[in-house]
mmCIF file of C-alpha atoms and ligand atoms in Angstrom:
data_model
loop_
_atom_site.group_PDB
_atom_site.id
_atom_site.type_symbol
_atom_site.label_atom_id
_atom_site.label_comp_id
_atom_site.label_asym_id
_atom_site.label_seq_id
_atom_site.Cartn_x
_atom_site.Cartn_y
_atom_site.Cartn_z
ATOM 1 C CA MET A 1 0.000 0.000 0.000
ATOM 2 C CA ALA A 2 2.689 2.383 1.041
ATOM 3 C CA ASN A 3 4.717 1.321 -1.999
ATOM 4 C CA GLU A 4 1.875 1.938 -4.380
ATOM 5 C CA ASN A 5 1.219 5.263 -2.834
ATOM 6 C CA MET A 6 4.840 6.294 -3.171
ATOM 7 C CA GLU A 7 4.929 5.180 -6.777
ATOM 8 C CA LYS A 8 1.837 7.274 -7.493
ATOM 9 C CA ILE A 9 3.359 10.341 -5.923
ATOM 10 C CA TYR A 10 6.527 9.872 -7.913
ATOM 11 C CA GLN A 11 4.619 9.481 -11.187
ATOM 12 C CA GLU A 12 2.584 12.560 -10.454
ATOM 13 C CA ALA A 13 5.712 14.571 -9.659
ATOM 14 C CA GLN A 14 7.455 13.368 -12.821
ATOM 15 C CA SER A 15 4.614 14.367 -15.096
ATOM 16 C CA GLU A 16 4.060 17.723 -13.416
ATOM 17 C CA ILE A 17 7.754 18.549 -13.657
ATOM 18 C CA ALA A 18 7.901 17.481 -17.287
ATOM 19 C CA SER A 19 5.003 19.701 -18.246
ATOM 20 C CA SER A 20 6.261 22.763 -16.336
ATOM 21 C CA GLU A 21 6.991 25.736 -18.516
ATOM 22 C CA SER A 22 8.361 28.245 -16.047
ATOM 23 C CA ASN A 23 10.679 28.441 -13.088
ATOM 24 C CA GLU A 24 7.813 29.790 -10.974
ATOM 25 C CA LYS A 25 5.846 26.625 -11.654
ATOM 26 C CA LEU A 26 8.895 24.543 -10.665
ATOM 27 C CA GLN A 27 9.143 26.501 -7.477
ATOM 28 C CA GLU A 28 5.547 25.551 -6.662
ATOM 29 C CA LEU A 29 6.338 21.885 -7.310
ATOM 30 C CA ARG A 30 9.341 22.099 -5.038
ATOM 31 C CA VAL A 31 7.018 23.234 -2.265
ATOM 32 C CA LYS A 32 4.340 20.707 -3.109
ATOM 33 C CA PHE A 33 6.649 17.638 -3.132
ATOM 34 C CA LEU A 34 9.630 18.532 -0.989
ATOM 35 C CA ALA A 35 8.594 21.103 1.622
ATOM 36 C CA LYS A 36 8.095 20.185 5.254
ATOM 37 C CA LYS A 37 4.369 19.627 4.901
ATOM 38 C CA SER A 38 4.553 17.627 1.635
ATOM 39 C CA ILE A 39 3.363 14.025 1.669
ATOM 40 C CA ILE A 40 6.877 12.668 1.250
ATOM 41 C CA MET A 41 8.296 14.659 4.130
ATOM 42 C CA THR A 42 5.304 13.896 6.317
ATOM 43 C CA MET A 43 5.759 10.206 5.596
ATOM 44 C CA LEU A 44 9.459 10.443 6.350
ATOM 45 C CA SER A 45 8.822 12.109 9.700
ATOM 46 C CA THR A 46 6.270 9.495 10.687
ATOM 47 C CA LEU A 47 8.413 6.475 9.763
ATOM 48 C CA GLY A 48 8.664 5.634 13.440
ATOM 49 C CA GLN A 49 5.006 4.715 13.491
ATOM 50 C CA LEU A 50 5.563 1.882 10.972
ATOM 51 C CA PRO A 51 6.315 -1.655 12.022
ATOM 52 C CA PRO A 52 10.123 -2.064 12.357
ATOM 53 C CA GLU A 53 10.449 -4.456 9.411
ATOM 54 C CA GLU A 54 8.862 -1.933 7.030
ATOM 55 C CA ARG A 55 10.721 1.090 8.317
ATOM 56 C CA LYS A 56 13.935 0.466 6.441
ATOM 57 C CA THR A 57 12.538 -0.300 2.989
ATOM 58 C CA VAL A 58 9.937 2.448 3.116
ATOM 59 C CA GLY A 59 12.516 4.907 4.390
ATOM 60 C CA GLN A 60 14.932 3.997 1.607
ATOM 61 C CA LYS A 61 12.246 4.242 -1.020
ATOM 62 C CA LEU A 62 11.071 7.609 0.276
ATOM 63 C CA ASN A 63 14.579 9.033 0.252
ATOM 64 C CA GLU A 64 15.159 7.700 -3.239
ATOM 65 C CA ILE A 65 11.983 9.336 -4.488
ATOM 66 C CA LYS A 66 12.848 12.561 -2.731
ATOM 67 C CA ASN A 67 16.268 12.613 -4.403
ATOM 68 C CA LEU A 68 14.871 11.751 -7.800
ATOM 69 C CA ILE A 69 12.285 14.515 -7.621
ATOM 70 C CA THR A 70 14.916 17.036 -6.461
ATOM 71 C CA ALA A 71 17.203 16.058 -9.340
ATOM 72 C CA ALA A 72 14.328 16.208 -11.834
ATOM 73 C CA ILE A 73 13.343 19.687 -10.705
ATOM 74 C CA ASP A 74 16.978 20.869 -10.837
ATOM 75 C CA ALA A 75 17.413 19.460 -14.327
ATOM 76 C CA LYS A 76 14.185 21.004 -15.536
ATOM 77 C CA GLU A 77 15.198 24.327 -14.049
ATOM 78 C CA LYS A 78 18.469 24.278 -15.996
ATOM 79 C CA GLU A 79 16.679 23.338 -19.153
ATOM 80 C CA LEU A 80 14.189 26.198 -18.789
ATOM 81 C CA SER A 81 16.942 28.737 -18.036
ATOM 82 C CA ALA A 82 18.871 27.646 -21.113
ATOM 83 C CA LYS A 83 15.751 28.009 -23.219
ATOM 84 C CA GLU A 84 15.077 31.433 -21.755
ATOM 85 C CA LEU A 85 18.610 32.562 -22.568
ATOM 86 C CA ALA A 86 18.411 31.196 -26.101
ATOM 87 C CA LYS A 87 15.152 33.089 -26.606
ATOM 88 C CA LYS A 88 16.683 36.302 -25.272
ATOM 89 C CA LEU A 89 19.742 35.964 -27.477
ATOM 90 C CA GLN A 90 17.533 35.351 -30.461
ATOM 91 C CA LYS A 91 15.512 38.468 -29.687
ATOM 92 C CA GLU A 92 18.568 40.641 -29.125
ATOM 93 C CA THR A 93 20.499 39.825 -32.272
ATOM 94 C CA ILE A 94 21.446 42.911 -34.262
ATOM 95 C CA ASP A 95 19.934 43.153 -37.670
ATOM 96 C CA ILE A 96 22.891 44.466 -39.633
ATOM 97 C CA SER A 97 20.758 44.925 -42.712
ATOM 98 C CA LEU A 98 18.878 47.821 -41.060
ATOM 99 C CA PRO A 99 20.006 51.307 -42.131
ATOM 100 C CA GLY A 100 22.050 53.104 -39.452
ATOM 101 C CA ARG A 101 20.774 55.969 -37.335
ATOM 102 C CA ASN A 102 21.248 59.403 -38.749
ATOM 103 C CA TYR A 103 23.330 61.630 -36.519
ATOM 104 C CA ASN A 104 23.294 65.335 -37.189
ATOM 105 C CA VAL A 105 26.845 66.560 -37.227
ATOM 106 C CA GLY A 106 27.243 70.300 -36.906
ATOM 107 C CA GLY A 107 29.612 72.426 -38.914
ATOM 108 C CA LYS A 108 31.717 75.423 -38.131
ATOM 109 C CA ASN A 109 30.170 78.847 -38.363
ATOM 110 C CA PRO A 110 31.591 80.455 -41.554
ATOM 111 C CA PHE A 111 32.997 83.152 -39.291
ATOM 112 C CA HIS A 112 35.245 80.604 -37.597
ATOM 113 C CA VAL A 113 36.115 78.933 -40.887
ATOM 114 C CA VAL A 114 37.426 82.246 -42.182
ATOM 115 C CA LYS A 115 39.088 83.214 -38.894
ATOM 116 C CA ASP A 116 40.988 79.914 -38.852
ATOM 117 C CA GLU A 117 41.963 80.271 -42.502
ATOM 118 C CA ILE A 118 43.333 83.773 -42.011
ATOM 119 C CA THR A 119 45.207 82.613 -38.919
ATOM 120 C CA ASP A 120 46.730 79.656 -40.801
ATOM 121 C CA ILE A 121 47.886 81.910 -43.627
ATOM 122 C CA PHE A 122 49.790 84.163 -41.241
ATOM 123 C CA LEU A 123 51.135 81.257 -39.201
ATOM 124 C CA SER A 124 52.629 79.898 -42.437
ATOM 125 C CA MET A 125 54.431 83.225 -42.832
ATOM 126 C CA GLY A 126 56.012 82.886 -39.394
ATOM 127 C CA PHE A 127 53.577 84.969 -37.337
ATOM 128 C CA GLU A 128 52.623 83.932 -33.824
ATOM 129 C CA VAL A 129 49.180 84.339 -32.269
ATOM 130 C CA ALA A 130 48.952 86.865 -29.419
ATOM 131 C CA ASP A 131 46.031 87.547 -27.137
ATOM 132 C CA GLY A 132 44.637 90.430 -25.121
ATOM 133 C CA PRO A 133 41.606 91.293 -22.987
ATOM 134 C CA GLU A 134 38.295 92.443 -24.446
ATOM 135 C CA VAL A 135 37.682 94.622 -21.396
ATOM 136 C CA GLU A 136 40.500 97.082 -21.941
ATOM 137 C CA THR A 137 41.816 100.225 -20.355
ATOM 138 C CA ASP A 138 41.841 103.632 -21.986
ATOM 139 C CA LEU A 139 45.626 103.492 -21.845
ATOM 140 C CA TYR A 140 46.045 100.483 -24.143
ATOM 141 C CA ASN A 141 43.011 101.069 -26.346
ATOM 142 C CA PHE A 142 43.799 104.743 -27.030
ATOM 143 C CA GLU A 143 46.681 106.493 -25.258
ATOM 144 C CA LEU A 144 49.514 104.119 -26.178
ATOM 145 C CA LEU A 145 48.239 104.101 -29.759
ATOM 146 C CA ASN A 146 48.754 107.820 -30.122
ATOM 147 C CA ILE A 147 45.087 108.664 -29.527
ATOM 148 C CA PRO A 148 45.097 111.075 -26.558
ATOM 149 C CA LYS A 149 41.955 112.037 -24.623
ATOM 150 C CA ASP A 150 40.865 114.940 -26.795
ATOM 151 C CA HIS A 151 41.745 113.324 -30.133
ATOM 152 C CA PRO A 152 38.947 113.538 -32.729
ATOM 153 C CA ALA A 153 39.686 109.957 -33.866
ATOM 154 C CA ARG A 154 37.975 108.828 -30.654
ATOM 155 C CA ASP A 155 34.642 109.919 -32.102
ATOM 156 C CA MET A 156 34.680 107.109 -34.646
ATOM 157 C CA GLN A 157 35.450 104.609 -31.942
ATOM 158 C CA ASP A 158 32.898 105.295 -29.259
ATOM 159 C CA THR A 159 32.229 102.209 -27.229
ATOM 160 C CA PHE A 160 30.762 100.698 -24.049
ATOM 161 C CA TYR A 161 32.385 102.083 -20.919
ATOM 162 C CA ILE A 162 32.623 100.185 -17.649
ATOM 163 C CA ASP A 163 34.030 103.258 -15.934
ATOM 164 C CA GLU A 164 35.939 106.299 -17.101
ATOM 165 C CA ASN A 165 39.077 104.314 -17.815
ATOM 166 C CA THR A 166 37.717 100.857 -18.593
ATOM 167 C CA LEU A 167 35.951 99.992 -21.817
ATOM 168 C CA LEU A 168 35.175 97.241 -24.295
ATOM 169 C CA ARG A 169 38.026 97.481 -26.790
ATOM 170 C CA THR A 170 37.152 99.171 -30.064
ATOM 171 C CA HIS A 171 39.796 97.336 -32.085
ATOM 172 C CA THR A 172 42.423 94.640 -31.617
ATOM 173 C CA SER A 173 45.173 97.297 -31.799
ATOM 174 C CA PRO A 174 45.634 97.487 -27.976
ATOM 175 C CA VAL A 175 47.284 94.076 -28.364
ATOM 176 C CA GLN A 176 50.016 95.929 -30.290
ATOM 177 C CA ALA A 177 50.849 97.965 -27.189
ATOM 178 C CA ARG A 178 50.533 94.947 -24.884
ATOM 179 C CA THR A 179 52.834 92.847 -27.076
ATOM 180 C CA MET A 180 55.436 95.612 -27.310
ATOM 181 C CA GLU A 181 55.357 95.948 -23.539
ATOM 182 C CA LEU A 182 56.047 92.228 -23.119
ATOM 183 C CA ALA A 183 58.662 92.033 -25.901
ATOM 184 C CA LYS A 184 60.791 94.679 -24.179
ATOM 185 C CA GLY A 185 62.467 96.024 -27.286
ATOM 186 C CA GLN A 186 62.807 92.682 -29.118
ATOM 187 C CA PRO A 187 61.533 92.080 -32.691
ATOM 188 C CA ILE A 188 57.849 91.153 -33.009
ATOM 189 C CA ARG A 189 55.779 89.246 -35.540
ATOM 190 C CA ILE A 190 52.273 88.568 -34.244
ATOM 191 C CA ILE A 191 48.652 88.415 -35.240
ATOM 192 C CA CYS A 192 45.785 88.712 -32.821
ATOM 193 C CA PRO A 193 42.301 87.493 -33.723
ATOM 194 C CA GLY A 194 39.576 88.658 -31.372
ATOM 195 C CA LYS A 195 36.309 90.378 -30.606
ATOM 196 C CA THR A 196 35.908 94.125 -30.723
ATOM 197 C CA TYR A 197 33.051 96.485 -29.809
ATOM 198 C CA ARG A 198 31.725 99.842 -30.918
ATOM 199 C CA ARG A 199 28.720 101.954 -30.262
ATOM 200 C CA ASP A 200 27.103 101.205 -33.597
ATOM 201 C CA ASP A 201 23.489 100.780 -34.589
ATOM 202 C CA ASP A 202 23.139 97.227 -35.823
ATOM 203 C CA ASP A 203 22.209 96.918 -39.478
ATOM 204 C CA ALA A 204 23.231 94.770 -42.440
ATOM 205 C CA THR A 205 26.785 96.089 -42.418
ATOM 206 C CA HIS A 206 27.246 97.175 -38.783
ATOM 207 C CA SER A 207 27.225 95.321 -35.517
ATOM 208 C CA HIS A 208 28.032 96.548 -32.002
ATOM 209 C CA GLN A 209 30.229 93.476 -31.733
ATOM 210 C CA PHE A 210 32.495 92.297 -34.534
ATOM 211 C CA ALA A 211 35.936 90.784 -34.872
ATOM 212 C CA GLN A 212 39.318 91.746 -36.215
ATOM 213 C CA ILE A 213 42.687 90.196 -36.771
ATOM 214 C CA GLU A 214 45.465 92.532 -35.818
ATOM 215 C CA GLY A 215 48.911 92.131 -37.341
ATOM 216 C CA LEU A 216 52.133 93.656 -36.043
ATOM 217 C CA VAL A 217 55.706 93.303 -37.241
ATOM 218 C CA ILE A 218 58.577 95.206 -35.639
ATOM 219 C CA ASP A 219 62.202 94.758 -36.545
ATOM 220 C CA LYS A 220 65.145 96.627 -37.999
ATOM 221 C CA ASP A 221 64.765 97.843 -41.609
ATOM 222 C CA ILE A 222 61.072 97.059 -41.999
ATOM 223 C CA ASN A 223 59.547 99.149 -44.794
ATOM 224 C CA ILE A 224 56.219 99.529 -46.532
ATOM 225 C CA GLY A 225 57.318 97.005 -49.188
ATOM 226 C CA HIS A 226 57.174 94.325 -46.478
ATOM 227 C CA LEU A 227 53.647 95.404 -45.600
ATOM 228 C CA LYS A 228 52.517 95.268 -49.202
ATOM 229 C CA ALA A 229 54.157 91.892 -49.931
ATOM 230 C CA THR A 230 52.692 90.344 -46.771
ATOM 231 C CA LEU A 231 49.169 91.555 -47.509
ATOM 232 C CA GLU A 232 49.412 90.610 -51.177
ATOM 233 C CA LEU A 233 50.345 87.055 -50.242
ATOM 234 C CA PHE A 234 47.471 87.016 -47.760
ATOM 235 C CA ALA A 235 45.009 88.290 -50.391
ATOM 236 C CA LYS A 236 46.069 85.691 -52.950
ATOM 237 C CA LYS A 237 45.925 82.835 -50.477
ATOM 238 C CA MET A 238 42.563 83.959 -49.156
ATOM 239 C CA PHE A 239 40.806 85.060 -52.328
ATOM 240 C CA GLY A 240 42.732 83.326 -55.129
ATOM 241 C CA GLU A 241 45.957 83.664 -57.114
ATOM 242 C CA LYS A 242 44.453 86.138 -59.552
ATOM 243 C CA ARG A 243 43.683 88.804 -56.957
ATOM 244 C CA GLU A 244 45.771 91.962 -56.992
ATOM 245 C CA ILE A 245 45.901 94.508 -54.197
ATOM 246 C CA ARG A 246 46.305 98.256 -54.157
ATOM 247 C CA LEU A 247 47.177 100.580 -51.304
ATOM 248 C CA ARG A 248 45.278 103.840 -50.919
ATOM 249 C CA PRO A 249 46.434 106.604 -48.593
ATOM 250 C CA SER A 250 44.414 106.736 -45.415
ATOM 251 C CA TYR A 251 44.653 107.906 -41.831
ATOM 252 C CA PHE A 252 45.059 106.111 -38.494
ATOM 253 C CA PRO A 253 46.629 107.910 -35.516
ATOM 254 C CA PHE A 254 48.934 104.958 -34.784
ATOM 255 C CA THR A 255 50.345 104.442 -38.292
ATOM 256 C CA GLU A 256 52.205 106.802 -40.593
ATOM 257 C CA PRO A 257 51.852 106.509 -43.480
ATOM 258 C CA SER A 258 48.480 104.770 -43.233
ATOM 259 C CA VAL A 259 46.830 102.814 -45.995
ATOM 260 C CA GLU A 260 43.525 101.299 -46.927
ATOM 261 C CA VAL A 261 44.032 98.016 -48.782
ATOM 262 C CA ASP A 262 41.728 96.994 -51.636
ATOM 263 C CA ILE A 263 41.685 93.773 -53.663
ATOM 264 C CA THR A 264 40.527 93.428 -57.236
ATOM 265 C CA CYS A 265 36.877 92.401 -57.273
ATOM 266 C CA ALA A 266 36.507 88.630 -57.615
ATOM 267 C CA ASN A 267 33.127 89.043 -59.247
ATOM 268 C CA CYS A 268 34.339 91.022 -62.300
ATOM 269 C CA ASP A 269 38.107 90.541 -62.110
ATOM 270 C CA GLY A 270 38.642 94.272 -61.692
ATOM 271 C CA LYS A 271 36.558 95.404 -64.658
ATOM 272 C CA GLY A 272 33.872 97.003 -62.546
ATOM 273 C CA CYS A 273 30.466 95.585 -61.564
ATOM 274 C CA SER A 274 27.625 96.187 -59.114
ATOM 275 C CA MET A 275 29.443 94.340 -56.328
ATOM 276 C CA CYS A 276 32.452 96.696 -56.430
ATOM 277 C CA LYS A 277 30.236 99.659 -57.373
ATOM 278 C CA GLY A 278 32.007 99.935 -60.701
ATOM 279 C CA THR A 279 35.454 100.554 -59.196
ATOM 280 C CA GLY A 280 36.940 97.093 -59.804
ATOM 281 C CA TYR A 281 38.223 97.052 -56.226
ATOM 282 C CA ILE A 282 36.886 96.072 -52.820
ATOM 283 C CA GLU A 283 38.309 97.382 -49.560
ATOM 284 C CA ILE A 284 39.440 94.637 -47.204
ATOM 285 C CA LEU A 285 41.605 96.134 -44.442
ATOM 286 C CA GLY A 286 43.505 99.035 -42.954
ATOM 287 C CA GLY A 287 47.158 99.218 -42.080
ATOM 288 C CA GLY A 288 50.331 101.256 -42.192
ATOM 289 C CA MET A 289 53.816 101.789 -40.796
ATOM 290 C CA VAL A 290 53.856 101.917 -37.002
ATOM 291 C CA HIS A 291 53.918 105.596 -35.960
ATOM 292 C CA PRO A 292 57.254 106.694 -34.362
ATOM 293 C CA ASN A 293 55.282 107.988 -31.362
ATOM 294 C CA VAL A 294 53.803 104.543 -30.829
ATOM 295 C CA LEU A 295 57.230 102.920 -31.073
ATOM 296 C CA LYS A 296 58.629 105.432 -28.588
ATOM 297 C CA MET A 297 55.761 105.172 -26.110
ATOM 298 C CA ASN A 298 56.050 101.394 -26.109
ATOM 299 C CA GLY A 299 59.781 101.103 -25.611
ATOM 300 C CA TYR A 300 61.297 101.034 -29.113
ATOM 301 C CA ASP A 301 63.799 103.492 -30.559
ATOM 302 C CA PRO A 302 62.258 104.714 -33.859
ATOM 303 C CA ASP A 303 65.728 105.427 -35.225
ATOM 304 C CA GLN A 304 66.623 101.765 -34.916
ATOM 305 C CA TYR A 305 63.335 99.963 -35.265
ATOM 306 C CA SER A 306 60.437 100.256 -37.646
ATOM 307 C CA GLY A 307 57.360 98.156 -38.203
ATOM 308 C CA PHE A 308 54.048 97.705 -39.923
ATOM 309 C CA ALA A 309 50.602 96.907 -38.600
ATOM 310 C CA PHE A 310 47.261 96.020 -40.090
ATOM 311 C CA GLY A 311 43.735 95.248 -38.960
ATOM 312 C CA ILE A 312 41.517 92.851 -40.889
ATOM 313 C CA GLY A 313 37.761 92.707 -40.300
ATOM 314 C CA ILE A 314 37.018 89.007 -40.047
ATOM 315 C CA GLU A 315 33.312 89.252 -40.870
ATOM 316 C CA ARG A 316 34.146 91.482 -43.819
ATOM 317 C CA VAL A 317 36.460 88.830 -45.276
ATOM 318 C CA ALA A 318 33.848 86.124 -44.629
ATOM 319 C CA ILE A 319 31.157 88.263 -46.268
ATOM 320 C CA LEU A 320 33.294 88.751 -49.386
ATOM 321 C CA ARG A 321 34.422 85.172 -49.434
ATOM 322 C CA TYR A 322 30.927 83.678 -49.251
ATOM 323 C CA GLY A 323 28.759 86.473 -50.618
ATOM 324 C CA ILE A 324 26.851 86.906 -47.332
ATOM 325 C CA ASP A 325 24.495 89.866 -47.363
ATOM 326 C CA ASP A 326 24.029 90.625 -43.657
ATOM 327 C CA ILE A 327 26.664 90.699 -40.902
ATOM 328 C CA ARG A 328 24.069 89.807 -38.267
ATOM 329 C CA LYS A 329 23.705 86.322 -39.744
ATOM 330 C CA PHE A 330 27.036 85.303 -38.219
ATOM 331 C CA TYR A 331 25.670 85.699 -34.702
ATOM 332 C CA GLN A 332 22.071 84.523 -34.999
ATOM 333 C CA ASN A 333 22.851 80.796 -35.185
ATOM 334 C CA ASP A 334 20.092 80.192 -37.697
ATOM 335 C CA ILE A 335 20.572 76.591 -38.697
ATOM 336 C CA ARG A 336 19.347 77.262 -42.246
ATOM 337 C CA PHE A 337 22.144 79.796 -42.672
ATOM 338 C CA LEU A 338 24.859 77.729 -41.006
ATOM 339 C CA ARG A 339 23.984 74.546 -42.902
ATOM 340 C CA GLN A 340 24.963 76.144 -46.209
ATOM 341 C CA TYR A 341 28.595 76.429 -45.142
ATOM 342 C CA LYS A 342 29.008 72.964 -43.712
ATOM 343 C CA LYS A 343 30.514 71.472 -46.851
ATOM 344 C CA LYS A 344 32.891 74.343 -47.344
ATOM 345 C CA ALA A 345 33.997 73.919 -43.728
HETATM 346 N N1 LIG B 1 42.639 99.492 -35.608
HETATM 347 C C1 LIG B 1 42.205 99.986 -36.881
HETATM 348 C C2 LIG B 1 40.680 100.008 -36.923
HETATM 349 O O1 LIG B 1 40.083 99.305 -36.161
HETATM 350 C C3 LIG B 1 42.757 99.147 -38.005
HETATM 351 C C4 LIG B 1 44.244 99.231 -38.094
HETATM 352 C C5 LIG B 1 45.032 98.321 -37.439
HETATM 353 C C6 LIG B 1 44.847 100.236 -38.829
HETATM 354 C C7 LIG B 1 46.420 98.415 -37.526
HETATM 355 C C8 LIG B 1 46.200 100.314 -38.933
HETATM 356 C C9 LIG B 1 47.006 99.436 -38.273
HETATM 357 O O2 LIG B 1 40.086 100.708 -37.691
#
């Protein structure tokens, strides 16, 4: 009777284990057949009530069944876990035939493209890059550049004042004075790209904030031929081999003589068109020979040293280079504008 009963329990366990489809179900079976209150365990704990001659065989049989069921559940558990894993792996395979995700890669603002190009051109000529503060003192922005307090040239360069002596620099030229101060009478060959500010009403060609690249060379026997050759090379590298430059007399308090530099119009090759207003030339920068007063004030003997300086409007070059019609577009970060220059960058 006991034997039959045990056999029945075993059969039942076997078939329930075999048909289990989840580990939770197996867990239930573990409780049902092997926990303290299961039939098998109850029978085991009441062995003592059996006649002595039956105790041993029944006990053995019960233990055997218990072990078999435990092993069967363990085996089934492994099998189910393996299946689960296989299913997961199947689901997670990467379909390499799917098209990739599209990532939007930004491009450089044309302003920076041009700024970097100009910088590279001068670096290739042996210039170094210098730096200076945008919040500048009256001394560096004006005084040391031969623009004293009552000088009329200050009118064209009104700016934002922090206090009477502190202002947002109106040009990158204060870096000339700062570099000369640091160089202590030694030769100089620097450019300085950077932001500048003026009290201007913003329109298509004016902005209260814009950028320049200053250039300064000081050494013995520097003459205006060096200035012209340097700027001609720059113009050809920037705008193409066919571009010619011309120097027109101009005025800056810190250079003497001063020049305005024009290049032949790329649109009409110098013949005259609407872009160059019929003149064949387009103005690109200002420059000149460093004024003896400036040399003197900044620690150089004008009888021994001479130099040239120039200031290039970065936006102006970018505008000419790319035919951009409004300076404000450089700062507005309109994606439709910027996208057009991505390839060129
Ligand atoms: N600083 C001048 C300007 O902003 C440009 C310039 C620089 C002229 C160097 C001559 C020499 O207008």
